Amino acid sequence: MKKLKNLLIILTVLFLILIFLTNSKVFASNPANLLQKVEYSAEFQKWLELSDEEKKNTIQPRMYPILSTHNISKNPLYKAKMLGANIDSRYSLKDIIPSNLSIRNQQQTNSCWTFAALSSLETNLALSNYKKGIHPSKVYDFSERHMEYATSKTFSNGVENKMGYNRNVGDGGNWYFAESYLTNGSGAINESEMPFENNENTIDLNNIQNKTVSSTIYDTIDFPDYRYYDDERKTEVMNQIKQHIQNYGSVSVSIHSS
């Protein structure tokens, strides 16, 4: 009996060592790869060849390709957990972080994209607090107006915003503008520093400068558009999203807020 007990202990230790070595191999990386020169994305290289007039009528694409930061674990326990993922019949943030789901009004501005992007960030931070066991009493409220202006190029007296894109205030936007704004150190800033106004007037550049950045995104994961997938593929994508939320607290990851 004693020999059998010792054998079980040895097998258990060997199994744990195997798991450790497997994960170490997956997450190990070659430091030399981090020093390689990153080339412009193919889309951006084509965009650079356009004339100035064509550039004004074209959304500037990503300058650099987005490198994948997701590592697929070979840990058998992780795989077993993934296989147990399922879809809830109902899921609502109102049941989890109700204080961070206030209704916002863009009024007559064309800023729907800023409201959508910042609402995603606000609820993300609140949900992360909830996952950490912090009572979700803090209400996050970032400035949509600052995002709208900080991503535009033209300001009063013909002054150009060097960190802006080929767009003017009121032209509308998309997730790529918002993603760049939230990852390049421009924002987000609190609503109190640049409150919403129901206009899209041309303002002085200094009105958007010297603001306190209170939240910066360091990494994002973009899930594919699955509207045209069959039911089996939709289920697979939804399981991935749910598993990611369980692991990280929300869909966007690596967020810092002060």
PDB file of C-alpha atoms in Angstrom:
ATOM      1  CA  MET A   1       0.000   0.000   0.000  1.00  0.00           C
ATOM      2  CA  LYS A   2       2.851   2.348   0.871  1.00  0.00           C
ATOM      3  CA  LYS A   3       4.531   1.676  -2.504  1.00  0.00           C
ATOM      4  CA  LEU A   4       1.282   2.426  -4.330  1.00  0.00           C
ATOM      5  CA  LYS A   5       0.914   5.686  -2.440  1.00  0.00           C
ATOM      6  CA  ASN A   6       4.470   6.726  -3.322  1.00  0.00           C
ATOM      7  CA  LEU A   7       3.854   5.823  -6.958  1.00  0.00           C
ATOM      8  CA  LEU A   8       0.747   8.030  -7.059  1.00  0.00           C
ATOM      9  CA  ILE A   9       2.703  10.938  -5.593  1.00  0.00           C
ATOM     10  CA  ILE A  10       5.450  10.527  -8.189  1.00  0.00           C
ATOM     11  CA  LEU A  11       2.934  10.384 -11.050  1.00  0.00           C
ATOM     12  CA  THR A  12       1.175  13.490  -9.758  1.00  0.00           C
ATOM     13  CA  VAL A  13       4.449  15.427  -9.585  1.00  0.00           C
ATOM     14  CA  LEU A  14       5.407  14.304 -13.096  1.00  0.00           C
ATOM     15  CA  PHE A  15       1.986  15.385 -14.399  1.00  0.00           C
ATOM     16  CA  LEU A  16       2.352  18.860 -12.844  1.00  0.00           C
ATOM     17  CA  ILE A  17       5.865  19.206 -14.290  1.00  0.00           C
ATOM     18  CA  LEU A  18       4.514  18.251 -17.739  1.00  0.00           C
ATOM     19  CA  ILE A  19       1.823  20.930 -17.528  1.00  0.00           C
ATOM     20  CA  PHE A  20       4.396  23.538 -16.473  1.00  0.00           C
ATOM     21  CA  LEU A  21       6.782  22.687 -19.295  1.00  0.00           C
ATOM     22  CA  THR A  22       3.979  22.708 -21.861  1.00  0.00           C
ATOM     23  CA  ASN A  23       2.810  26.192 -20.864  1.00  0.00           C
ATOM     24  CA  SER A  24       6.364  27.485 -20.633  1.00  0.00           C
ATOM     25  CA  LYS A  25       6.974  26.403 -24.206  1.00  0.00           C
ATOM     26  CA  VAL A  26       3.805  28.060 -25.445  1.00  0.00           C
ATOM     27  CA  PHE A  27       4.506  31.426 -23.828  1.00  0.00           C
ATOM     28  CA  ALA A  28       8.246  31.482 -24.475  1.00  0.00           C
ATOM     29  CA  SER A  29       9.313  33.917 -27.147  1.00  0.00           C
ATOM     30  CA  ASN A  30      12.497  34.818 -28.912  1.00  0.00           C
ATOM     31  CA  PRO A  31      13.682  38.260 -27.683  1.00  0.00           C
ATOM     32  CA  ALA A  32      15.343  38.857 -31.047  1.00  0.00           C
ATOM     33  CA  ASN A  33      11.923  38.860 -32.713  1.00  0.00           C
ATOM     34  CA  LEU A  34      10.915  41.876 -30.635  1.00  0.00           C
ATOM     35  CA  LEU A  35      13.713  43.925 -32.179  1.00  0.00           C
ATOM     36  CA  GLN A  36      12.771  43.317 -35.796  1.00  0.00           C
ATOM     37  CA  LYS A  37      11.785  46.380 -37.815  1.00  0.00           C
ATOM     38  CA  VAL A  38       8.047  46.700 -38.259  1.00  0.00           C
ATOM     39  CA  GLU A  39       7.011  47.638 -41.799  1.00  0.00           C
ATOM     40  CA  TYR A  40       3.984  49.683 -42.774  1.00  0.00           C
ATOM     41  CA  SER A  41       0.875  47.652 -43.465  1.00  0.00           C
ATOM     42  CA  ALA A  42       0.118  46.913 -47.138  1.00  0.00           C
ATOM     43  CA  GLU A  43      -3.057  49.037 -46.938  1.00  0.00           C
ATOM     44  CA  PHE A  44      -1.135  52.033 -45.588  1.00  0.00           C
ATOM     45  CA  GLN A  45       1.575  51.728 -48.257  1.00  0.00           C
ATOM     46  CA  LYS A  46      -1.112  51.864 -50.954  1.00  0.00           C
ATOM     47  CA  TRP A  47      -2.723  54.841 -49.221  1.00  0.00           C
ATOM     48  CA  LEU A  48       0.612  56.745 -49.254  1.00  0.00           C
ATOM     49  CA  GLU A  49       0.659  56.475 -53.043  1.00  0.00           C
ATOM     50  CA  LEU A  50      -2.620  58.406 -53.361  1.00  0.00           C
ATOM     51  CA  SER A  51      -2.727  62.084 -54.237  1.00  0.00           C
ATOM     52  CA  ASP A  52      -3.537  64.635 -51.527  1.00  0.00           C
ATOM     53  CA  GLU A  53      -7.063  65.007 -52.924  1.00  0.00           C
ATOM     54  CA  GLU A  54      -7.614  61.236 -52.917  1.00  0.00           C
ATOM     55  CA  LYS A  55      -6.311  61.010 -49.352  1.00  0.00           C
ATOM     56  CA  LYS A  56      -8.884  63.576 -48.210  1.00  0.00           C
ATOM     57  CA  ASN A  57     -11.670  61.364 -49.532  1.00  0.00           C
ATOM     58  CA  THR A  58     -10.237  58.131 -48.122  1.00  0.00           C
ATOM     59  CA  ILE A  59     -10.084  56.902 -44.555  1.00  0.00           C
ATOM     60  CA  GLN A  60      -6.471  56.483 -43.499  1.00  0.00           C
ATOM     61  CA  PRO A  61      -5.848  52.761 -42.794  1.00  0.00           C
ATOM     62  CA  ARG A  62      -3.736  51.332 -39.991  1.00  0.00           C
ATOM     63  CA  MET A  63      -0.070  52.314 -40.308  1.00  0.00           C
ATOM     64  CA  TYR A  64       1.181  49.033 -38.873  1.00  0.00           C
ATOM     65  CA  PRO A  65      -0.231  45.512 -38.767  1.00  0.00           C
ATOM     66  CA  ILE A  66      -1.717  44.467 -35.433  1.00  0.00           C
ATOM     67  CA  LEU A  67       0.285  41.637 -33.910  1.00  0.00           C
ATOM     68  CA  SER A  68      -1.651  38.894 -32.170  1.00  0.00           C
ATOM     69  CA  THR A  69      -1.232  38.891 -28.397  1.00  0.00           C
ATOM     70  CA  HIS A  70      -3.363  35.809 -27.743  1.00  0.00           C
ATOM     71  CA  ASN A  71      -1.508  32.628 -26.911  1.00  0.00           C
ATOM     72  CA  ILE A  72      -3.312  29.320 -27.291  1.00  0.00           C
ATOM     73  CA  SER A  73      -2.531  27.208 -24.267  1.00  0.00           C
ATOM     74  CA  LYS A  74      -1.782  23.496 -24.645  1.00  0.00           C
ATOM     75  CA  ASN A  75      -2.660  22.949 -21.022  1.00  0.00           C
ATOM     76  CA  PRO A  76      -5.189  20.059 -20.976  1.00  0.00           C
ATOM     77  CA  LEU A  77      -6.990  21.641 -18.013  1.00  0.00           C
ATOM     78  CA  TYR A  78      -7.449  24.873 -20.000  1.00  0.00           C
ATOM     79  CA  LYS A  79      -8.832  22.923 -22.948  1.00  0.00           C
ATOM     80  CA  ALA A  80     -11.246  21.099 -20.684  1.00  0.00           C
ATOM     81  CA  LYS A  81     -12.459  24.423 -19.344  1.00  0.00           C
ATOM     82  CA  MET A  82     -12.928  25.774 -22.877  1.00  0.00           C
ATOM     83  CA  LEU A  83     -14.989  22.753 -23.873  1.00  0.00           C
ATOM     84  CA  GLY A  84     -17.324  23.529 -21.003  1.00  0.00           C
ATOM     85  CA  ALA A  85     -18.169  27.004 -22.352  1.00  0.00           C
ATOM     86  CA  ASN A  86     -21.797  27.635 -23.153  1.00  0.00           C
ATOM     87  CA  ILE A  87     -24.166  30.475 -24.028  1.00  0.00           C
ATOM     88  CA  ASP A  88     -26.441  32.023 -21.436  1.00  0.00           C
ATOM     89  CA  SER A  89     -30.038  32.490 -22.502  1.00  0.00           C
ATOM     90  CA  ARG A  90     -29.866  36.046 -21.187  1.00  0.00           C
ATOM     91  CA  TYR A  91     -27.033  38.425 -20.347  1.00  0.00           C
ATOM     92  CA  SER A  92     -27.444  42.076 -19.373  1.00  0.00           C
ATOM     93  CA  LEU A  93     -24.969  44.520 -17.867  1.00  0.00           C
ATOM     94  CA  LYS A  94     -27.945  46.166 -16.143  1.00  0.00           C
ATOM     95  CA  ASP A  95     -27.872  43.255 -13.714  1.00  0.00           C
ATOM     96  CA  ILE A  96     -24.173  43.778 -12.934  1.00  0.00           C
ATOM     97  CA  ILE A  97     -23.119  47.443 -13.287  1.00  0.00           C
ATOM     98  CA  PRO A  98     -26.401  49.431 -13.410  1.00  0.00           C
ATOM     99  CA  SER A  99     -24.797  52.690 -12.222  1.00  0.00           C
ATOM    100  CA  ASN A 100     -22.506  52.721 -15.286  1.00  0.00           C
ATOM    101  CA  LEU A 101     -25.270  52.389 -17.867  1.00  0.00           C
ATOM    102  CA  SER A 102     -26.677  55.908 -17.982  1.00  0.00           C
ATOM    103  CA  ILE A 103     -28.379  56.990 -21.206  1.00  0.00           C
ATOM    104  CA  ARG A 104     -26.424  59.584 -23.235  1.00  0.00           C
ATOM    105  CA  ASN A 105     -27.781  61.943 -25.892  1.00  0.00           C
ATOM    106  CA  GLN A 106     -25.684  63.028 -28.892  1.00  0.00           C
ATOM    107  CA  GLN A 107     -28.429  65.514 -29.840  1.00  0.00           C
ATOM    108  CA  GLN A 108     -27.778  67.080 -33.273  1.00  0.00           C
ATOM    109  CA  THR A 109     -24.088  66.148 -33.475  1.00  0.00           C
ATOM    110  CA  ASN A 110     -22.658  63.412 -35.672  1.00  0.00           C
ATOM    111  CA  SER A 111     -20.786  61.893 -32.736  1.00  0.00           C
ATOM    112  CA  CYS A 112     -22.537  58.534 -32.406  1.00  0.00           C
ATOM    113  CA  TRP A 113     -19.240  56.710 -32.917  1.00  0.00           C
ATOM    114  CA  THR A 114     -17.586  58.515 -29.972  1.00  0.00           C
ATOM    115  CA  PHE A 115     -20.508  57.703 -27.688  1.00  0.00           C
ATOM    116  CA  ALA A 116     -20.399  54.034 -28.691  1.00  0.00           C
ATOM    117  CA  ALA A 117     -16.623  53.708 -28.254  1.00  0.00           C
ATOM    118  CA  LEU A 118     -16.447  55.472 -24.898  1.00  0.00           C
ATOM    119  CA  SER A 119     -19.483  53.621 -23.554  1.00  0.00           C
ATOM    120  CA  SER A 120     -17.614  50.417 -24.341  1.00  0.00           C
ATOM    121  CA  LEU A 121     -14.600  51.663 -22.385  1.00  0.00           C
ATOM    122  CA  GLU A 122     -16.688  52.933 -19.457  1.00  0.00           C
ATOM    123  CA  THR A 123     -18.583  49.681 -19.018  1.00  0.00           C
ATOM    124  CA  ASN A 124     -15.352  47.730 -19.546  1.00  0.00           C
ATOM    125  CA  LEU A 125     -13.675  49.446 -16.603  1.00  0.00           C
ATOM    126  CA  ALA A 126     -16.748  49.089 -14.412  1.00  0.00           C
ATOM    127  CA  LEU A 127     -17.045  45.395 -15.268  1.00  0.00           C
ATOM    128  CA  SER A 128     -13.352  44.865 -14.536  1.00  0.00           C
ATOM    129  CA  ASN A 129     -13.896  46.372 -11.081  1.00  0.00           C
ATOM    130  CA  TYR A 130     -16.818  44.034 -10.560  1.00  0.00           C
ATOM    131  CA  LYS A 131     -14.704  41.010 -11.552  1.00  0.00           C
ATOM    132  CA  LYS A 132     -12.055  42.076  -9.028  1.00  0.00           C
ATOM    133  CA  GLY A 133     -14.649  42.219  -6.263  1.00  0.00           C
ATOM    134  CA  ILE A 134     -14.695  46.018  -6.154  1.00  0.00           C
ATOM    135  CA  HIS A 135     -18.170  47.413  -5.648  1.00  0.00           C
ATOM    136  CA  PRO A 136     -19.163  49.006  -8.982  1.00  0.00           C
ATOM    137  CA  SER A 137     -20.142  52.324  -7.443  1.00  0.00           C
ATOM    138  CA  LYS A 138     -17.657  54.432  -9.420  1.00  0.00           C
ATOM    139  CA  VAL A 139     -19.276  55.906 -12.522  1.00  0.00           C
ATOM    140  CA  TYR A 140     -16.931  56.358 -15.484  1.00  0.00           C
ATOM    141  CA  ASP A 141     -17.778  59.264 -17.772  1.00  0.00           C
ATOM    142  CA  PHE A 142     -15.352  60.247 -20.542  1.00  0.00           C
ATOM    143  CA  SER A 143     -15.512  63.164 -22.955  1.00  0.00           C
ATOM    144  CA  GLU A 144     -17.029  62.359 -26.362  1.00  0.00           C
ATOM    145  CA  ARG A 145     -16.381  65.931 -27.488  1.00  0.00           C
ATOM    146  CA  HIS A 146     -12.653  65.583 -26.863  1.00  0.00           C
ATOM    147  CA  MET A 147     -12.462  62.390 -28.912  1.00  0.00           C
ATOM    148  CA  GLU A 148     -14.381  64.075 -31.740  1.00  0.00           C
ATOM    149  CA  TYR A 149     -12.023  67.066 -31.883  1.00  0.00           C
ATOM    150  CA  ALA A 150      -8.739  65.318 -31.009  1.00  0.00           C
ATOM    151  CA  THR A 151      -9.113  62.994 -34.011  1.00  0.00           C
ATOM    152  CA  SER A 152      -9.872  65.838 -36.462  1.00  0.00           C
ATOM    153  CA  LYS A 153      -7.304  67.872 -38.379  1.00  0.00           C
ATOM    154  CA  THR A 154      -8.641  71.412 -38.984  1.00  0.00           C
ATOM    155  CA  PHE A 155      -8.946  74.072 -36.266  1.00  0.00           C
ATOM    156  CA  SER A 156      -9.401  77.835 -36.082  1.00  0.00           C
ATOM    157  CA  ASN A 157      -7.189  80.108 -38.191  1.00  0.00           C
ATOM    158  CA  GLY A 158      -6.133  77.171 -40.372  1.00  0.00           C
ATOM    159  CA  VAL A 159      -4.140  75.551 -37.564  1.00  0.00           C
ATOM    160  CA  GLU A 160      -3.587  71.837 -38.170  1.00  0.00           C
ATOM    161  CA  ASN A 161      -3.740  69.171 -35.497  1.00  0.00           C
ATOM    162  CA  LYS A 162      -0.619  67.052 -36.074  1.00  0.00           C
ATOM    163  CA  MET A 163      -2.188  64.115 -34.236  1.00  0.00           C
ATOM    164  CA  GLY A 164      -5.459  64.360 -36.138  1.00  0.00           C
ATOM    165  CA  TYR A 165      -6.626  62.319 -39.109  1.00  0.00           C
ATOM    166  CA  ASN A 166      -7.942  63.247 -42.538  1.00  0.00           C
ATOM    167  CA  ARG A 167     -11.331  64.226 -41.174  1.00  0.00           C
ATOM    168  CA  ASN A 168     -13.104  67.282 -39.854  1.00  0.00           C
ATOM    169  CA  VAL A 169     -15.394  67.579 -36.857  1.00  0.00           C
ATOM    170  CA  GLY A 170     -18.829  66.260 -37.794  1.00  0.00           C
ATOM    171  CA  ASP A 171     -17.587  63.961 -40.564  1.00  0.00           C
ATOM    172  CA  GLY A 172     -18.398  60.879 -38.518  1.00  0.00           C
ATOM    173  CA  GLY A 173     -15.921  58.210 -37.529  1.00  0.00           C
ATOM    174  CA  ASN A 174     -15.350  54.541 -36.854  1.00  0.00           C
ATOM    175  CA  TRP A 175     -13.711  52.163 -34.400  1.00  0.00           C
ATOM    176  CA  TYR A 176     -10.273  52.630 -35.967  1.00  0.00           C
ATOM    177  CA  PHE A 177     -10.259  56.349 -35.126  1.00  0.00           C
ATOM    178  CA  ALA A 178     -11.484  55.586 -31.616  1.00  0.00           C
ATOM    179  CA  GLU A 179      -8.986  52.747 -31.150  1.00  0.00           C
ATOM    180  CA  SER A 180      -6.090  54.941 -32.217  1.00  0.00           C
ATOM    181  CA  TYR A 181      -7.220  57.804 -29.966  1.00  0.00           C
ATOM    182  CA  LEU A 182      -7.446  55.470 -26.959  1.00  0.00           C
ATOM    183  CA  THR A 183      -4.078  53.790 -27.569  1.00  0.00           C
ATOM    184  CA  ASN A 184      -1.806  56.673 -28.647  1.00  0.00           C
ATOM    185  CA  GLY A 185      -2.048  58.683 -25.421  1.00  0.00           C
ATOM    186  CA  SER A 186      -4.579  61.276 -26.629  1.00  0.00           C
ATOM    187  CA  GLY A 187      -7.397  60.068 -24.379  1.00  0.00           C
ATOM    188  CA  ALA A 188      -9.693  59.274 -22.808  1.00  0.00           C
ATOM    189  CA  ILE A 189     -10.197  62.331 -20.605  1.00  0.00           C
ATOM    190  CA  ASN A 190     -12.968  62.907 -18.100  1.00  0.00           C
ATOM    191  CA  GLU A 191     -16.185  64.555 -19.240  1.00  0.00           C
ATOM    192  CA  SER A 192     -15.635  67.373 -16.758  1.00  0.00           C
ATOM    193  CA  GLU A 193     -12.486  68.512 -18.616  1.00  0.00           C
ATOM    194  CA  MET A 194     -14.315  69.019 -21.925  1.00  0.00           C
ATOM    195  CA  PRO A 195     -18.095  68.751 -21.456  1.00  0.00           C
ATOM    196  CA  PHE A 196     -20.435  67.890 -24.302  1.00  0.00           C
ATOM    197  CA  GLU A 197     -21.882  70.740 -26.363  1.00  0.00           C
ATOM    198  CA  ASN A 198     -24.600  70.448 -28.985  1.00  0.00           C
ATOM    199  CA  ASN A 199     -22.506  71.970 -31.764  1.00  0.00           C
ATOM    200  CA  GLU A 200     -19.614  71.124 -34.063  1.00  0.00           C
ATOM    201  CA  ASN A 201     -18.051  74.579 -34.285  1.00  0.00           C
ATOM    202  CA  THR A 202     -14.435  75.109 -35.290  1.00  0.00           C
ATOM    203  CA  ILE A 203     -12.439  75.803 -32.129  1.00  0.00           C
ATOM    204  CA  ASP A 204      -8.876  76.711 -31.176  1.00  0.00           C
ATOM    205  CA  LEU A 205      -6.421  73.822 -31.021  1.00  0.00           C
ATOM    206  CA  ASN A 206      -5.375  74.733 -27.485  1.00  0.00           C
ATOM    207  CA  ASN A 207      -8.893  73.864 -26.307  1.00  0.00           C
ATOM    208  CA  ILE A 208      -8.101  70.151 -26.662  1.00  0.00           C
ATOM    209  CA  GLN A 209      -4.537  70.263 -25.393  1.00  0.00           C
ATOM    210  CA  ASN A 210      -3.079  69.905 -21.893  1.00  0.00           C
ATOM    211  CA  LYS A 211      -5.877  67.632 -20.751  1.00  0.00           C
ATOM    212  CA  THR A 212      -5.433  64.889 -18.179  1.00  0.00           C
ATOM    213  CA  VAL A 213      -5.579  61.453 -19.773  1.00  0.00           C
ATOM    214  CA  SER A 214      -7.353  59.278 -17.213  1.00  0.00           C
ATOM    215  CA  SER A 215      -7.605  56.034 -19.209  1.00  0.00           C
ATOM    216  CA  THR A 216      -5.436  54.437 -21.897  1.00  0.00           C
ATOM    217  CA  ILE A 217      -5.957  51.148 -23.726  1.00  0.00           C
ATOM    218  CA  TYR A 218      -2.838  49.033 -24.211  1.00  0.00           C
ATOM    219  CA  ASP A 219      -4.349  46.145 -26.153  1.00  0.00           C
ATOM    220  CA  THR A 220      -7.578  45.227 -27.915  1.00  0.00           C
ATOM    221  CA  ILE A 221      -9.072  42.091 -29.416  1.00  0.00           C
ATOM    222  CA  ASP A 222     -11.296  42.573 -32.462  1.00  0.00           C
ATOM    223  CA  PHE A 223     -13.815  39.788 -32.938  1.00  0.00           C
ATOM    224  CA  PRO A 224     -14.946  39.132 -36.543  1.00  0.00           C
ATOM    225  CA  ASP A 225     -18.252  40.211 -38.016  1.00  0.00           C
ATOM    226  CA  TYR A 226     -20.322  37.045 -37.718  1.00  0.00           C
ATOM    227  CA  ARG A 227     -23.598  38.291 -39.218  1.00  0.00           C
ATOM    228  CA  TYR A 228     -23.149  36.029 -42.226  1.00  0.00           C
ATOM    229  CA  TYR A 229     -21.909  32.965 -40.335  1.00  0.00           C
ATOM    230  CA  ASP A 230     -24.041  29.863 -39.994  1.00  0.00           C
ATOM    231  CA  ASP A 231     -25.448  28.943 -36.573  1.00  0.00           C
ATOM    232  CA  GLU A 232     -22.577  26.596 -35.758  1.00  0.00           C
ATOM    233  CA  ARG A 233     -19.942  29.257 -36.431  1.00  0.00           C
ATOM    234  CA  LYS A 234     -21.950  31.878 -34.508  1.00  0.00           C
ATOM    235  CA  THR A 235     -22.071  29.562 -31.509  1.00  0.00           C
ATOM    236  CA  GLU A 236     -18.302  29.085 -31.710  1.00  0.00           C
ATOM    237  CA  VAL A 237     -17.660  32.857 -31.813  1.00  0.00           C
ATOM    238  CA  MET A 238     -20.075  33.522 -28.947  1.00  0.00           C
ATOM    239  CA  ASN A 239     -18.330  30.874 -26.864  1.00  0.00           C
ATOM    240  CA  GLN A 240     -14.999  32.563 -27.549  1.00  0.00           C
ATOM    241  CA  ILE A 241     -16.379  35.932 -26.475  1.00  0.00           C
ATOM    242  CA  LYS A 242     -17.914  34.512 -23.314  1.00  0.00           C
ATOM    243  CA  GLN A 243     -14.727  32.666 -22.406  1.00  0.00           C
ATOM    244  CA  HIS A 244     -12.717  35.840 -22.957  1.00  0.00           C
ATOM    245  CA  ILE A 245     -15.064  37.796 -20.683  1.00  0.00           C
ATOM    246  CA  GLN A 246     -14.711  35.101 -18.023  1.00  0.00           C
ATOM    247  CA  ASN A 247     -10.914  35.276 -18.259  1.00  0.00           C
ATOM    248  CA  TYR A 248     -10.368  39.029 -18.543  1.00  0.00           C
ATOM    249  CA  GLY A 249     -13.562  40.665 -17.331  1.00  0.00           C
ATOM    250  CA  SER A 250     -14.550  42.153 -20.699  1.00  0.00           C
ATOM    251  CA  VAL A 251     -13.912  42.063 -24.449  1.00  0.00           C
ATOM    252  CA  SER A 252     -11.213  44.745 -24.570  1.00  0.00           C
ATOM    253  CA  VAL A 253      -8.202  43.882 -22.426  1.00  0.00           C
ATOM    254  CA  SER A 254      -5.179  45.485 -20.763  1.00  0.00           C
ATOM    255  CA  ILE A 255      -6.795  48.773 -19.781  1.00  0.00           C
ATOM    256  CA  HIS A 256      -5.270  51.229 -17.321  1.00  0.00           C
ATOM    257  CA  SER A 257      -7.290  53.884 -15.567  1.00  0.00           C
ATOM    258  CA  SER A 258      -6.289  56.417 -12.951  1.00  0.00           C
TER     259      SER A 258
END
